[in-house]
Short mmCIF file of C-alpha atoms in Angstrom, two decimals:
data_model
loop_
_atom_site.label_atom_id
_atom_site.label_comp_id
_atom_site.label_asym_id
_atom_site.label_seq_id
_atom_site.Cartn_x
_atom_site.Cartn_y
_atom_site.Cartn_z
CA UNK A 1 11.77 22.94 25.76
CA UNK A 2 8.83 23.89 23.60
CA UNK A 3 7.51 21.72 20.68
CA UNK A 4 5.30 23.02 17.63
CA UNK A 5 4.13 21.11 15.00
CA UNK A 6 5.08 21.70 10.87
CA UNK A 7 3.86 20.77 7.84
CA UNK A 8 5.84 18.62 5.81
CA UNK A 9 5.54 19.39 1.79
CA UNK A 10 4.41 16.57 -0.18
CA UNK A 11 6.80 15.36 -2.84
CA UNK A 12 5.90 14.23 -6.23
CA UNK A 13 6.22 10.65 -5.35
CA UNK A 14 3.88 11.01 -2.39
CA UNK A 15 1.53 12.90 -4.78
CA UNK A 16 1.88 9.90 -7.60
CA UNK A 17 1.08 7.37 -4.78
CA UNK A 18 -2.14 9.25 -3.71
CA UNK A 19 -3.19 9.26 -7.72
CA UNK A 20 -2.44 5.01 -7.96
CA UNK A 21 -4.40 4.84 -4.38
CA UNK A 22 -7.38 6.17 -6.11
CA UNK A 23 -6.87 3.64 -9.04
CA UNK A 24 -6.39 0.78 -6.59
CA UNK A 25 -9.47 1.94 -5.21
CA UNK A 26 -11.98 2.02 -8.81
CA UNK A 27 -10.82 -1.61 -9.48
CA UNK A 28 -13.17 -3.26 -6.64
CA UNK A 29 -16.32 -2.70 -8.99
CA UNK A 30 -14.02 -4.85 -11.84
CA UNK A 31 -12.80 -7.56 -9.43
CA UNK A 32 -16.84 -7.85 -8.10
CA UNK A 33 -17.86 -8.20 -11.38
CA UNK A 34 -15.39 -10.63 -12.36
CA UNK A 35 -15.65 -13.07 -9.66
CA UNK A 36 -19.45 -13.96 -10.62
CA UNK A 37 -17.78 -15.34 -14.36
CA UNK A 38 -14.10 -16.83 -13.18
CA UNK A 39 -12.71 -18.76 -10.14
CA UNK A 40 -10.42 -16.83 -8.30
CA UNK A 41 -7.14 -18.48 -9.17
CA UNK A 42 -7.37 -18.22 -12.34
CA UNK A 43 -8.51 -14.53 -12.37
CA UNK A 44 -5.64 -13.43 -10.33
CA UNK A 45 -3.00 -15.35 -12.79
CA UNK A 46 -4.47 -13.97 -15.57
CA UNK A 47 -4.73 -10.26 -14.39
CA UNK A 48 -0.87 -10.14 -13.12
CA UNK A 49 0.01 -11.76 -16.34
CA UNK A 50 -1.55 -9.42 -18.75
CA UNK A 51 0.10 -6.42 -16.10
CA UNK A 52 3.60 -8.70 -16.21
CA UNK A 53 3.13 -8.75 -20.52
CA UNK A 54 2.36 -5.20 -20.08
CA UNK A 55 5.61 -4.19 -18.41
CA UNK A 56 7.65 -6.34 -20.78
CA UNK A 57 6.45 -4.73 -24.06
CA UNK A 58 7.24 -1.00 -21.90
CA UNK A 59 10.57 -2.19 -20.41
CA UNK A 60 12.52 -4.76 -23.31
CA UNK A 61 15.18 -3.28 -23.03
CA UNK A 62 15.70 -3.34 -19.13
CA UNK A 63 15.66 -7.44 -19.57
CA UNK A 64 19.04 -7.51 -21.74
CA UNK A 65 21.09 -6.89 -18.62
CA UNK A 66 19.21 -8.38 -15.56
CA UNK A 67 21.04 -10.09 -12.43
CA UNK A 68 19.98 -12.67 -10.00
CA UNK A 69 19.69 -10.47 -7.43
CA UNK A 70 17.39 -8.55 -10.40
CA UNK A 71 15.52 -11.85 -10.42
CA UNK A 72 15.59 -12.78 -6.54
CA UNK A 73 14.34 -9.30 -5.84
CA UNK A 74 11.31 -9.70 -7.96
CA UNK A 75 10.10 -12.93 -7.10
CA UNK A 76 10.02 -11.97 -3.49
CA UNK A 77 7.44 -9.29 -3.91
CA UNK A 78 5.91 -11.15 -6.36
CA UNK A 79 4.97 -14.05 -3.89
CA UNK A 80 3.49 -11.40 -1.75
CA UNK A 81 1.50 -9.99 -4.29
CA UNK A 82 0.37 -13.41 -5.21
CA UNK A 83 -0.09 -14.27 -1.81
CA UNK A 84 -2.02 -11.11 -1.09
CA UNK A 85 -4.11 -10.66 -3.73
CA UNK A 86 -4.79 -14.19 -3.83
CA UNK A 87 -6.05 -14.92 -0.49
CA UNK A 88 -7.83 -11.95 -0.40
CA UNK A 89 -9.68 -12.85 -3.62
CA UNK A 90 -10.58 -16.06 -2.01
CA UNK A 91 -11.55 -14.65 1.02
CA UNK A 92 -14.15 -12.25 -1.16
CA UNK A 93 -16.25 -15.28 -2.34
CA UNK A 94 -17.60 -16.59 1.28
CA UNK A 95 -17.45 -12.89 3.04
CA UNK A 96 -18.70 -9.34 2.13
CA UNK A 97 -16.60 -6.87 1.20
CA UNK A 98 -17.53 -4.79 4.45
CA UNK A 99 -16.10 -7.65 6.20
CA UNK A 100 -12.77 -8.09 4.19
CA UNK A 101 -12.07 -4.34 4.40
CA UNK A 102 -11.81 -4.25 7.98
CA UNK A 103 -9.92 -7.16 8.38
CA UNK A 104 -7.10 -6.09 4.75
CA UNK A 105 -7.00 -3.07 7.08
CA UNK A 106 -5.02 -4.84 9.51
CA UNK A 107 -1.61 -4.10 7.79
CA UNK A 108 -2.22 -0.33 8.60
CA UNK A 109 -0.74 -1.09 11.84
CA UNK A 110 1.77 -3.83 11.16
CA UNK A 111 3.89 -1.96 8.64
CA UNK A 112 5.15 0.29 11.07
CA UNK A 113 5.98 -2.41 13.64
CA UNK A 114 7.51 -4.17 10.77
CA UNK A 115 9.61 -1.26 9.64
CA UNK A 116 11.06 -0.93 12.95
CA UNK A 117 11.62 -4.57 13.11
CA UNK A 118 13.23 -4.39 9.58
CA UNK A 119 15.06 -1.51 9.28
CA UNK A 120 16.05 -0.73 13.18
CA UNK A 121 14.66 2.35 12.96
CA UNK A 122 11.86 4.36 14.72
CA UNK A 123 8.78 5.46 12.44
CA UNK A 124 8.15 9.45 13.72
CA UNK A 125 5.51 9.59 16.30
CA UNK A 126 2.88 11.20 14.06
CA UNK A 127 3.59 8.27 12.10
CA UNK A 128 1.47 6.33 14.43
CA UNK A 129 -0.72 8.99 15.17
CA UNK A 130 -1.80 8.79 11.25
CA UNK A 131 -1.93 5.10 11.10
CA UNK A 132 -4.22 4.91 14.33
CA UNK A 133 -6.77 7.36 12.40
CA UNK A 134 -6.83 5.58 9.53
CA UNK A 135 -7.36 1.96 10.79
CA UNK A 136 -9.85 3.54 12.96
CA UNK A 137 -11.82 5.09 9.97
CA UNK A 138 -11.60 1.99 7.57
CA UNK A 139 -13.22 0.16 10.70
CA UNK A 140 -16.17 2.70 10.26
CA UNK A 141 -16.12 2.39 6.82
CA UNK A 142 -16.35 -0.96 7.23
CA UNK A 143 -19.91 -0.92 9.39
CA UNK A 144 -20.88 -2.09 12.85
CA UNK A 145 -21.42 -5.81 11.04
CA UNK A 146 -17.46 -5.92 10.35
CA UNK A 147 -17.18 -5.83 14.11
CA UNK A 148 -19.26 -9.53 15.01
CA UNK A 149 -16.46 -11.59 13.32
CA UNK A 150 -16.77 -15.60 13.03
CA UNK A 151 -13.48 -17.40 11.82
CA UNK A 152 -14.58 -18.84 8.93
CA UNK A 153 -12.52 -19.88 5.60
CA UNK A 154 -13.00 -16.53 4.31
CA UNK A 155 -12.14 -14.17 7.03
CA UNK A 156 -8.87 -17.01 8.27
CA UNK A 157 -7.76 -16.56 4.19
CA UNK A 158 -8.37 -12.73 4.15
CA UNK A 159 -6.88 -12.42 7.69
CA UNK A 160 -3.50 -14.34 6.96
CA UNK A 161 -3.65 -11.96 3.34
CA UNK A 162 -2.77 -9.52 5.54
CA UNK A 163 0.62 -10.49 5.78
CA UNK A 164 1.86 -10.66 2.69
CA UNK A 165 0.60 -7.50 2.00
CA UNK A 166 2.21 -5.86 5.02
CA UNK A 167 5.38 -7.78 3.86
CA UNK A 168 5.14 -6.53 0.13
CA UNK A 169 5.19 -2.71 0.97
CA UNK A 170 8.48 -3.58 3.22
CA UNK A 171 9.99 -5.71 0.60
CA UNK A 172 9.42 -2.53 -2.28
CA UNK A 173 11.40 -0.23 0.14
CA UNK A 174 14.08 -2.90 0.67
CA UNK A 175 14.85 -3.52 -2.73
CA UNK A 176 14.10 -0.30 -4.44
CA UNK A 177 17.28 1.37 -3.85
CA UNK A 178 19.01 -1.58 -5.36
CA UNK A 179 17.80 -2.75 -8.53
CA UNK A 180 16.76 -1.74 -11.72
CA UNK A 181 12.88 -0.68 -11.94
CA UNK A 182 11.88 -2.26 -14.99
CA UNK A 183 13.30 -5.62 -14.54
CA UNK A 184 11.60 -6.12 -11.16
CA UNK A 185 8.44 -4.67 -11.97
CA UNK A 186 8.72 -7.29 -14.80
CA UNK A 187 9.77 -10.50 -12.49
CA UNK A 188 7.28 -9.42 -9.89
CA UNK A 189 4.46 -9.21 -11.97
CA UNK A 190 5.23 -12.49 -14.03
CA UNK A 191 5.88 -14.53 -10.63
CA UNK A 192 2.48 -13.42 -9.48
CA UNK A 193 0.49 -14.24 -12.84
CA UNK A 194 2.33 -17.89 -13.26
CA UNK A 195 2.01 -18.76 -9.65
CA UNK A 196 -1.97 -17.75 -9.89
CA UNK A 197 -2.18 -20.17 -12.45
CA UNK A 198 -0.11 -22.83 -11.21
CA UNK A 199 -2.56 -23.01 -8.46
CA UNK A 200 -5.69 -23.59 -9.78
CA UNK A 201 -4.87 -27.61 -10.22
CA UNK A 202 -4.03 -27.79 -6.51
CA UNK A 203 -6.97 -26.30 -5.12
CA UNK A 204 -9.15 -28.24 -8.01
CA UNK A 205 -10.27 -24.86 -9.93
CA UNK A 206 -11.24 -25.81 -13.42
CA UNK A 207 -11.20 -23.35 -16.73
CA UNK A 208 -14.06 -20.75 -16.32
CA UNK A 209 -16.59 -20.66 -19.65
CA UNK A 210 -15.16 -17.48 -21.92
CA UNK A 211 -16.94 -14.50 -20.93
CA UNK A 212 -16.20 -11.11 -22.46
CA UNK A 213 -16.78 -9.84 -18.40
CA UNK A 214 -13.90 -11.59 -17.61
CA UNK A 215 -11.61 -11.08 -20.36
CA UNK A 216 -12.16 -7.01 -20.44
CA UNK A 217 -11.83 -7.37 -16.41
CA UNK A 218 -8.30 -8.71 -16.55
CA UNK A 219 -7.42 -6.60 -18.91
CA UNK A 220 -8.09 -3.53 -17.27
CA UNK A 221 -6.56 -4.59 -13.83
CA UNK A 222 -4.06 -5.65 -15.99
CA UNK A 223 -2.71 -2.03 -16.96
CA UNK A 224 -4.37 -0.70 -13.68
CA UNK A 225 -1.53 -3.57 -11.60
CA UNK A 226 1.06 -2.67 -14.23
CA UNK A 227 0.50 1.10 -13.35
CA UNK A 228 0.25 0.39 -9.74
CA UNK A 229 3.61 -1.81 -9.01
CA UNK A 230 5.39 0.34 -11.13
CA UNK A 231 4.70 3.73 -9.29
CA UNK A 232 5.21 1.94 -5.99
CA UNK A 233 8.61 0.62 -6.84
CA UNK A 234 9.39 3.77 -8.14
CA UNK A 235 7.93 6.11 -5.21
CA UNK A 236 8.98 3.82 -2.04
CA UNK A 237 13.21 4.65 -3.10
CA UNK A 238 12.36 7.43 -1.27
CA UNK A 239 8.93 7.46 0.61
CA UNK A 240 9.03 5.15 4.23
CA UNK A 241 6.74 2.14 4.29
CA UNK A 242 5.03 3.53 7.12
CA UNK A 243 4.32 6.83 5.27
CA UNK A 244 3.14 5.13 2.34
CA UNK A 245 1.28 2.64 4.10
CA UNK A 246 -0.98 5.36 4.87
CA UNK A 247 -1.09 6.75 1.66
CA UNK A 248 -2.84 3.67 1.05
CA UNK A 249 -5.32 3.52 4.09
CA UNK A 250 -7.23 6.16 1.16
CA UNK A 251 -7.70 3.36 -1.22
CA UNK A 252 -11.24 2.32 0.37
CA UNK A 253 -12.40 5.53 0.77
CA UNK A 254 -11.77 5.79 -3.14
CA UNK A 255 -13.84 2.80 -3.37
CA UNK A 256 -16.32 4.12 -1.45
CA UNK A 257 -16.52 7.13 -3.59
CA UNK A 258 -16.62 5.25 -6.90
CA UNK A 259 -19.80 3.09 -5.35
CA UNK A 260 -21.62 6.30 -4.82
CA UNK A 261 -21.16 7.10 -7.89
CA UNK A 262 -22.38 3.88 -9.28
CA UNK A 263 -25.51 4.31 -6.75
CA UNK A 264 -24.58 2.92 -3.94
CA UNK A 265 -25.58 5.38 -0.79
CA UNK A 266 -23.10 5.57 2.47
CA UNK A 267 -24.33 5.09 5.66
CA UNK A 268 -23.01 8.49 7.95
CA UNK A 269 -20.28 6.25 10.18
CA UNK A 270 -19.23 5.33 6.62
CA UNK A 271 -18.29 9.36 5.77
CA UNK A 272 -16.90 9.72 9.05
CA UNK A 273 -14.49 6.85 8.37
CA UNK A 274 -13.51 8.33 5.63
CA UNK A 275 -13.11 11.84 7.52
CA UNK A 276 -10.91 10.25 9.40
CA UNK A 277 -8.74 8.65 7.20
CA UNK A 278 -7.79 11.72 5.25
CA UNK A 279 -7.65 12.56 8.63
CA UNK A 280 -4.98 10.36 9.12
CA UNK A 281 -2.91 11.22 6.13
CA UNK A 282 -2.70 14.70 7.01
CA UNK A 283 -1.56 13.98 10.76
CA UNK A 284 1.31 11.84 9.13
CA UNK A 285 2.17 14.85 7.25
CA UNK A 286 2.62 16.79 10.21
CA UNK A 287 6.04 16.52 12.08
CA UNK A 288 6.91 17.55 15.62
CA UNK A 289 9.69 20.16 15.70
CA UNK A 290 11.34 20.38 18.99
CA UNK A 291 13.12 23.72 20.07
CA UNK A 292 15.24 24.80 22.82
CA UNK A 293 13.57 28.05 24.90
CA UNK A 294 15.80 31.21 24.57
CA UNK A 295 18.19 31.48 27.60
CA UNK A 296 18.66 35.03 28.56
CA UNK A 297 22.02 35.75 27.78
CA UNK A 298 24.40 36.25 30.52
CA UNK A 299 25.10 39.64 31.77
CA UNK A 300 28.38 41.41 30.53
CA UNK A 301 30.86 41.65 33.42
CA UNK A 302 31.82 45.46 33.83
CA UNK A 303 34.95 46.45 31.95
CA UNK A 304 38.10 46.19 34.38
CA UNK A 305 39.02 49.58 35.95
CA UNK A 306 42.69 51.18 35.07
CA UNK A 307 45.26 50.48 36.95
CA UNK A 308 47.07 53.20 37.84
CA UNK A 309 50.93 53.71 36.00
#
């Protein structure tokens, strides 16, 4: 038994998940920005709103036949998102973003467990192999200070956000075979805006002062979450959570990218981190073919002699 490894093609929807990836990853700049002008809370409700309003204008007509399980289906991921986002956003107000990418990188590894969990069935071994790589090179991204950890509010919040998140991905697989793409983008989108908002007057967040920082922020995650949700819905009815989880391991390598751009300069673990996250992506892409070795074939038996008449 001899076993070789072989490429595995990417398909268009792995291809249009790499391209929302690197969108997910130019929105930290916006978000950083935005926090220093709104409460979190409130930012988060507003951005999925503008996203849900978005989707509706795009996808009307989707609405005029929608279902419970239509509706049930997208407020499930929508809690996540809420949940996710949310917590994380939080999170990003005591702790440094260093700090908050190491720990968000925790769902690398959980998806996989959870799709086994989930769906009963095993994730390919390179699977793992990718996932490994790429939560170790978002850990070097991250720096050596993401490594001396104290539980504080922020790293509990962004450490439970993990979750969700983790959850979402395996929901969007779940349901995407099932239900119409429009209307859940919609619900999940809406559920995630109106619960952002209905949130502020339980954790006492007040009204932030109108800035136009804010306003264009929101706006442009708006479309940028619209975009997002919409591809992922549509590229996870046929692309494993595991596979696409590590699709998304690139998004802070994007980020990274973007920052250097805007002048920020990357320490050399930093670049090796991200080395080894596209690292990661391409091991996923490899599978392991297993083939039996030749046996020689068995020797013709002579050719019986004639009998004699």
């Amino acid at each position: 038994m001899s076993t070789r490894f072989r490429w595995m093609s990417l398909r268009r929807q792995e291809v249009a998940l790499i391209a929302v990836t690197a969108v997910w990853g130019s929105t930290f700049l916006l978000v950083h920005w935005a926090m220093q002008h709104s409460g979190p809370w409130f930012f988060v409700g507003i951005r999925f709103l503008v996203a849900g309003l978005i989707s509706v204008v795009i996808f009307r007509r989707a609405l005029r036949g929608i279902r419970w399980r239509d509706i049930g289906a997208g407020v499930a991921i929508g809690v996540m998102i809420y949940l996710g986002y949310g917590l994380q956003t939080v999170g990003l107000q005591t702790i440094d973003s260093s700090t908050s990418a190491f720990i968000t990188a925790m769902y690398i590894p959980l998806v996989p467990l959870a799709q086994w969990a989930v769906f009963r069935k095993r994730p390919p071994a390179m699977a793992f192999v990718g996932a490994g790589l790429a939560f170790l090179g978002l850990m070097l991204i991250a720096g050596p200070d993401a490594f001396a950890l104290t539980l504080g509010s922020g790293e509990i919040l962004t450490m439970i956000s993990t979750l969700p998140i983790a959850a979402e991905i395996i929901l969007i697989s779940v349901f995407a075979g099932r239900i119409d793409l429009g209307r859940i983008t919609i619900i999940q989108l809406l559920t995630a805006g109106v619960l952002g908002i209905l949130t502020m007057p339980v954790v006492g967040e007040g009204l932030p002062e109108f800035s136009w920082i804010w306003v264009g922020c929101a706006v442009g995650l708006g479309a940028a979450s619209c975009i997002i949700q919409l591809t992922m819905n549509w590229a996870q009815k046929s692309v494993s959570p595991t596979r696409a989880t590590i699709i998304y391991a690139g998004e802070p390598v994007w980020a990274a990218a973007i920052g250097r751009i805007a002048g920020e300069r990357l320490p050399v673990t930093a670049l090796i981190g991200g080395a080894l996250v596209v690292l990661g992506i391409l091991a996923s892409e490899l599978k392991l073919v297993r083939r039996r070795e030749q046996e020689p074939a068995p020797e013709s038996e002579p050719a019986p002699a004639p009998q004699p008449e």
